[in-house]
mmCIF file of C-alpha atoms in Angstrom:
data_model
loop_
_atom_site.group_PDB
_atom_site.id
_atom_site.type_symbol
_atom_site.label_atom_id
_atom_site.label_comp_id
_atom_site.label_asym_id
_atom_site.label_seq_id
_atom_site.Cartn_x
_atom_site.Cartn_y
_atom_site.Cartn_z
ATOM 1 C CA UNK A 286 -0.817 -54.666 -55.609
ATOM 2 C CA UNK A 287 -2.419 -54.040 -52.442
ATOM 3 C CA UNK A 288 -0.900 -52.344 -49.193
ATOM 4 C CA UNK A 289 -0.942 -55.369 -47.711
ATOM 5 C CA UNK A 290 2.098 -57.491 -45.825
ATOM 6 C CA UNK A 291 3.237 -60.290 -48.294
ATOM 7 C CA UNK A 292 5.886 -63.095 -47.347
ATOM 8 C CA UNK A 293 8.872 -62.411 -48.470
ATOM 9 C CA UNK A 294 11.075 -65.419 -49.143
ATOM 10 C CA UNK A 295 14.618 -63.526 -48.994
ATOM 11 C CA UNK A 296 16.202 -62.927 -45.803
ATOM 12 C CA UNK A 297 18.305 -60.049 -46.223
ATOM 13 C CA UNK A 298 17.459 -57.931 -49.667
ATOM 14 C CA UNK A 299 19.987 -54.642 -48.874
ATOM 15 C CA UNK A 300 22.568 -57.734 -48.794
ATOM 16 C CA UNK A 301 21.279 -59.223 -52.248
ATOM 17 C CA UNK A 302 21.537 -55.916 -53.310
ATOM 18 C CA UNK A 303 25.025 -55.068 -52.266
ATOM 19 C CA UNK A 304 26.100 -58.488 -54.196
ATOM 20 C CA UNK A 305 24.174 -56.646 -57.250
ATOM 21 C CA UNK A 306 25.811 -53.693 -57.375
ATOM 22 C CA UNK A 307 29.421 -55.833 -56.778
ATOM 23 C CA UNK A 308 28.812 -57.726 -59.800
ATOM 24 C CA UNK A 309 27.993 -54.573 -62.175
ATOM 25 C CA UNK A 310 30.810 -52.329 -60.732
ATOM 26 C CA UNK A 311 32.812 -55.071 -62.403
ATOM 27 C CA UNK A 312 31.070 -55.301 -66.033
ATOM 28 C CA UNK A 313 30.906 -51.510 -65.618
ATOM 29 C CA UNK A 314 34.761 -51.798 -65.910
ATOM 30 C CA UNK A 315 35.125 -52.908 -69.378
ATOM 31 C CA UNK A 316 33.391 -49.910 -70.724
ATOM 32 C CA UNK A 317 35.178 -48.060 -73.129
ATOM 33 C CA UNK A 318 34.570 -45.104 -75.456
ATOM 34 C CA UNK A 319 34.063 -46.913 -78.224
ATOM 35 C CA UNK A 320 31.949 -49.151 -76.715
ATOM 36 C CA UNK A 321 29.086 -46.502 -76.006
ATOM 37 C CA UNK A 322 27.233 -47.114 -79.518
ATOM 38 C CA UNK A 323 27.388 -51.155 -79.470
ATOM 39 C CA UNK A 324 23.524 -52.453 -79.234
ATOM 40 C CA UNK A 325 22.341 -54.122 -75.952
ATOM 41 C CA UNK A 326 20.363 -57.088 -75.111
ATOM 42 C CA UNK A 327 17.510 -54.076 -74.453
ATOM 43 C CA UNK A 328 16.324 -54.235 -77.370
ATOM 44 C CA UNK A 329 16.765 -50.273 -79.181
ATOM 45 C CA UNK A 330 18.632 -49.398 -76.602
ATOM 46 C CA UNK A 331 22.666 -48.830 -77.060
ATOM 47 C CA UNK A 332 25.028 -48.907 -74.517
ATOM 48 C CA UNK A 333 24.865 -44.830 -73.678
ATOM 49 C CA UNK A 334 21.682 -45.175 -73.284
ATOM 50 C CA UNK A 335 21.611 -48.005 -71.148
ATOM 51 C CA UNK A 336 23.770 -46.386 -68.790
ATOM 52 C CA UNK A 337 21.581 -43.643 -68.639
ATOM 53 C CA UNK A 338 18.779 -45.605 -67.974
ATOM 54 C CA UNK A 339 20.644 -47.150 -65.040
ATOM 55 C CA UNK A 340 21.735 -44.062 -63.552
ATOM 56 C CA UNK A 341 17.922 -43.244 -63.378
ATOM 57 C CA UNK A 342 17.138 -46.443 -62.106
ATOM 58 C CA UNK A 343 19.734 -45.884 -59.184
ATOM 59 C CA UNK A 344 18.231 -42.534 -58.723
ATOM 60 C CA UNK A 345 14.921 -43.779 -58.002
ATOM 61 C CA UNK A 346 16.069 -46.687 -55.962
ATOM 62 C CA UNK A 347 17.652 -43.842 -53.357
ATOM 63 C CA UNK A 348 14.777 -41.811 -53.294
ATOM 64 C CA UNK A 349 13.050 -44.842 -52.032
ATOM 65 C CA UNK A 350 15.801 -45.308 -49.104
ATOM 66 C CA UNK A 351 15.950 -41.552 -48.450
ATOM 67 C CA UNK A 352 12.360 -40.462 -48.599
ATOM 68 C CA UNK A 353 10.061 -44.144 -48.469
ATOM 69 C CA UNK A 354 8.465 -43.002 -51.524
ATOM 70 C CA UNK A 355 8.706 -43.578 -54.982
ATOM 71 C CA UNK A 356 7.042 -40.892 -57.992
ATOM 72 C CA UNK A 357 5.175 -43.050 -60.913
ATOM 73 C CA UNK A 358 7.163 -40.069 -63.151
ATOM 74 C CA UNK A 359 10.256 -38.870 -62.096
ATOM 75 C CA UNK A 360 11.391 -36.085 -63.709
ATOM 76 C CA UNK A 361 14.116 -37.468 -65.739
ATOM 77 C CA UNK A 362 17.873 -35.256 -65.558
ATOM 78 C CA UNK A 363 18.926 -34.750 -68.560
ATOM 79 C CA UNK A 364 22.595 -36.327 -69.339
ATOM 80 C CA UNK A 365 25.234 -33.910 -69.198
ATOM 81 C CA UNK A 366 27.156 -34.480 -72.137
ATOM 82 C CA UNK A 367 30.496 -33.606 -70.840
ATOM 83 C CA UNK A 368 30.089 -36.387 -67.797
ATOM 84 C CA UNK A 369 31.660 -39.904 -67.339
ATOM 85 C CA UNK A 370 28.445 -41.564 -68.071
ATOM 86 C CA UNK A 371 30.434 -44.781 -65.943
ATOM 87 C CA UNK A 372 32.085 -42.953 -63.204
ATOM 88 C CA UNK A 373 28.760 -41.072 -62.733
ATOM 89 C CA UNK A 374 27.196 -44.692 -62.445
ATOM 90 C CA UNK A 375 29.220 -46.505 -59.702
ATOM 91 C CA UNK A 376 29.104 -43.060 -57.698
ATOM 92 C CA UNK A 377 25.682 -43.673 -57.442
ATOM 93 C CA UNK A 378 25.948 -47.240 -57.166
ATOM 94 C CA UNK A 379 27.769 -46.395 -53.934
ATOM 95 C CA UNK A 380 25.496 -43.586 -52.313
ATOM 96 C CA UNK A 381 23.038 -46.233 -53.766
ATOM 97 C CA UNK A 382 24.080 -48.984 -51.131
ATOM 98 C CA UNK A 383 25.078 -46.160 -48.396
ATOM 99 C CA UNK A 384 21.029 -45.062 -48.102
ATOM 100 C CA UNK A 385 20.074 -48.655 -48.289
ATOM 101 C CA UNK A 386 22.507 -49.536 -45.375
ATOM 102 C CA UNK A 387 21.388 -46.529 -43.417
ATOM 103 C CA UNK A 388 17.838 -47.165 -43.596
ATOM 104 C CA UNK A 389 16.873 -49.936 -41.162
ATOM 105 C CA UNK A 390 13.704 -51.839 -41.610
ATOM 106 C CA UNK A 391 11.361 -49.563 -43.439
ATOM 107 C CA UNK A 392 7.580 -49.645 -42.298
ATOM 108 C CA UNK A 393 6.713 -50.072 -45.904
ATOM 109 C CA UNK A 394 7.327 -47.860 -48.921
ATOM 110 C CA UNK A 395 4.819 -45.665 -50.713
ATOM 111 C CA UNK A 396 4.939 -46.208 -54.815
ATOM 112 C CA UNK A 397 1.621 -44.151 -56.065
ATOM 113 C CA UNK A 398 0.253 -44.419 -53.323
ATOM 114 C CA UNK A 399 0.350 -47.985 -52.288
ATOM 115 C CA UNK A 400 2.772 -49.165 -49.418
ATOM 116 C CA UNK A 401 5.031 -51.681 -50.680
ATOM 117 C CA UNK A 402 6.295 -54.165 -47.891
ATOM 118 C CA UNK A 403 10.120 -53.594 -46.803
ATOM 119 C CA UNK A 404 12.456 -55.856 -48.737
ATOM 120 C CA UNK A 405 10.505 -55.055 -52.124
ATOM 121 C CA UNK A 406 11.914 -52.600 -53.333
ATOM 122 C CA UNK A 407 15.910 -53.157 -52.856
ATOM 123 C CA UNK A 408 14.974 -56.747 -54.170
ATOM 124 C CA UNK A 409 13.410 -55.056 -57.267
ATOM 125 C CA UNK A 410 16.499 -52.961 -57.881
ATOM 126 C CA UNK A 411 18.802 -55.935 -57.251
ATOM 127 C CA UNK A 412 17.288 -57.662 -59.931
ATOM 128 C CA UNK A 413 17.496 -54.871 -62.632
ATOM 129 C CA UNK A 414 21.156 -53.890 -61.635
ATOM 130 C CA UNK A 415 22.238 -57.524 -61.593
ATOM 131 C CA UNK A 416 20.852 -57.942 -65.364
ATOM 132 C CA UNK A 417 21.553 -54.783 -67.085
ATOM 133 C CA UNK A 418 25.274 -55.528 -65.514
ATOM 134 C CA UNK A 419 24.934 -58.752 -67.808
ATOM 135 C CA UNK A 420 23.705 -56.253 -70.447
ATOM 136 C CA UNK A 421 26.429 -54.318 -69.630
ATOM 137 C CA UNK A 422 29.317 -56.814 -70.441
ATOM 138 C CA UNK A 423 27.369 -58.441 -73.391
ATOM 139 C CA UNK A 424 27.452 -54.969 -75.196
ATOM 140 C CA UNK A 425 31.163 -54.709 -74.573
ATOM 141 C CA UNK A 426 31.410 -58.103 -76.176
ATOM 142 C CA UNK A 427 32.385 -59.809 -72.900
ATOM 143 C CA UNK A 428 31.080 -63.140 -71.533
ATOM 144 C CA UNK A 429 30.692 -61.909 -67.904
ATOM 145 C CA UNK A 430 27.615 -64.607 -66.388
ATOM 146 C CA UNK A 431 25.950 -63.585 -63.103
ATOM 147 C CA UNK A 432 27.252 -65.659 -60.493
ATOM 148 C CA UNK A 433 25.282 -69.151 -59.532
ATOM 149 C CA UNK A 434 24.025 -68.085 -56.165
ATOM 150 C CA UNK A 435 23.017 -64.313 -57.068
ATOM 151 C CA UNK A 436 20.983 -65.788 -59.997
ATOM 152 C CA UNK A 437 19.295 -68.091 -58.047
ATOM 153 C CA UNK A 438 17.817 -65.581 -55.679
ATOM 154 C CA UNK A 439 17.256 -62.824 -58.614
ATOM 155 C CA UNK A 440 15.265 -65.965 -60.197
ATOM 156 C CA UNK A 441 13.250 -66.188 -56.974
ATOM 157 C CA UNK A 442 12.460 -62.310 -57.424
ATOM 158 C CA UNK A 443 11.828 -62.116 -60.864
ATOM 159 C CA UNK A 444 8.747 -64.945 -60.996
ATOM 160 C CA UNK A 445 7.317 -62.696 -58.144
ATOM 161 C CA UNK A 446 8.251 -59.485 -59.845
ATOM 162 C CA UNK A 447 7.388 -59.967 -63.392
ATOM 163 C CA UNK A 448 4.410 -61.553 -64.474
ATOM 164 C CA UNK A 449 2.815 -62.326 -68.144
ATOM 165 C CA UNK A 450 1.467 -58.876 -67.847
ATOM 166 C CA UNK A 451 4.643 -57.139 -68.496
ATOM 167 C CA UNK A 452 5.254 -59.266 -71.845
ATOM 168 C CA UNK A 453 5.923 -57.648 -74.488
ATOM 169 C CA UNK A 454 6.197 -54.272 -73.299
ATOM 170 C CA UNK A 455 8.649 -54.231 -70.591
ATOM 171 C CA UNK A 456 10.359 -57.760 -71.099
ATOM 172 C CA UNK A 457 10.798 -60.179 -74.231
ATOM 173 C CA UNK A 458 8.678 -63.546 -73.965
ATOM 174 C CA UNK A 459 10.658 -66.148 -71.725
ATOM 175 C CA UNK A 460 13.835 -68.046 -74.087
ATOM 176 C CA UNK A 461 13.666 -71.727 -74.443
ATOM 177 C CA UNK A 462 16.834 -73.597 -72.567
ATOM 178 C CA UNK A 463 18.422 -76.861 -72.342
ATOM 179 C CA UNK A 464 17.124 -78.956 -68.745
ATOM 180 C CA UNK A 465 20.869 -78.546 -68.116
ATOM 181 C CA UNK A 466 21.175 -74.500 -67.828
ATOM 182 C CA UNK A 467 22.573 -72.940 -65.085
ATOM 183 C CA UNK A 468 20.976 -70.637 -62.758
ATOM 184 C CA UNK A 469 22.577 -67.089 -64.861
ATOM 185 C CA UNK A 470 21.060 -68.938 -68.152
ATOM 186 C CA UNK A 471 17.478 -69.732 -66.724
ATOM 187 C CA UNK A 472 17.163 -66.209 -65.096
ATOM 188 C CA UNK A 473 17.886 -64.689 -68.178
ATOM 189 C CA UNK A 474 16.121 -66.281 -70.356
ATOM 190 C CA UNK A 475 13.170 -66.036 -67.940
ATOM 191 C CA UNK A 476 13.756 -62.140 -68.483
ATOM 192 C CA UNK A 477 13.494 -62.867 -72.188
ATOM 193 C CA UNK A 478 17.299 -62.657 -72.793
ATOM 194 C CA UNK A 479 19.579 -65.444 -74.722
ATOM 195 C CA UNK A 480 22.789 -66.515 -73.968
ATOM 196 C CA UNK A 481 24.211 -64.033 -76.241
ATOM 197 C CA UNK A 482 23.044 -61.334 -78.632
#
C-alpha cells in the first residue's frame, strides 16, 4: 500500500466499530470456564487463546488511536495466568472505543512506515472483532450470527482488506454458499469460515 488518499466507501468507521465491539461484548458473555479449551473456527487456535489474541488485537488497535502509529511487532504481554481472560477483554473493548471516540479525524496513520488513510484502521479492527465475536459464540457452542446490516458493511471491508494474497496463511480459501445466504453467511464464508464448525 502506498501513502496515498484512497476512497473510502464507509461513512463513519469509529461508528461501525462501536456496533463491533456491541456485538462481541455479547458473545463474550457466554464464556465460561469450561469453555476455554473448546476449538475455534481459527483453525489451532482454542478459545484461551483466541481471547488472547483479541486482547492483543485491541491493544494494537489503541495504540493506533493514542499514538497514530502502529509497530509491524509488538511486543506481545504475556497472559497473566491469574486474570479474567473475558473481563480483561471488554475492559479493553471499552478504553478501545473511548480512544477511538476521542480521536477526531486522524491525518493518516503510520503502520511501518506507510500512512494509512483515516477510517482504515478502525474499519480493519471492526472487521476482526465482529468475526472472532462469531468465533467467539461458535466455540461456546452458540448460534450467535452477526447482525444483517453490520455484515454487510464488514463484507464491504473485507473484499478491500483481504485479498488472494493472504490465502492460506492468514485466512482459509473463500466457502461455497447457497445464492440465498444472508449477509453474516456470505461474509463469513468470504473469510473462509462455514456456517458452523
Amino acid at each position: 500500500m502506498t501513502g496515498a488518499a484512497v476512497a473510502w466507501p464507509l461513512a463513519d468507521p469509529v461508528a461501525l466499530l462501536e456496533r463491533s465491539i456491541a456485538y462481541t461484548l455479547g458473545s463474550l458473555q457466554l464464556v465460561t470456564e469450561e469453555s476455554m479449551d473448546r476449538a475455534t473456527p481459527c483453525r489451532g487456535w482454542d478459545l484461551r487463546q483466541l481471547l488472547a489474541h483479541m486482547n492483543d488485537a485491541l491493544g494494537t488497535l489503541q495504540e493506533a488511536a493514542m499514538d497514530r502509529h502502529i509497530a509491524l511487532a509488538p511486543a506481545a504481554a504475556a497472559p497473566d495466568p491469574e486474570s479474567d481472560p473475558v473481563a480483561a477483554l471488554c475492559d479493553r473493548a471499552c478504553r478501545l472505543l473511548g480512544a477511538w471516540a476521542r480521536s477526531g479525524d486522524p491525518e493518516g496513520i503510520q503502520i511501518g512506515g506507510v500512512s494509512m488513510a483515516a477510517g482504515i484502521v478502525p474499519a480493519a479492527g471492526a472487521l476482526e472483532i465482529a468475526v472472532h465475536g462469531w468465533d467467539v459464540a461458535t466455540a461456546c457452542g452458540r448460534n450467535r450470527p452477526i447482525p444483517p446490516d453490520l455484515a454487510e458493511e464488514l463484507l464491504t471491508c473485507a473484499t478491500l482488506f483481504v485479498s488472494d494474497a493472504d490465502r492460506p496463511a492468514r485466512f482459509a480459501a473463500p466457502v461455497e454458499l447457497s445464492a440465498g445466504a444472508g449477509p453474516g453467511e456470505r461474509l463469513l464464508a468470504y473469510l473462509g469460515r462455514g456456517p458452523r464448525l
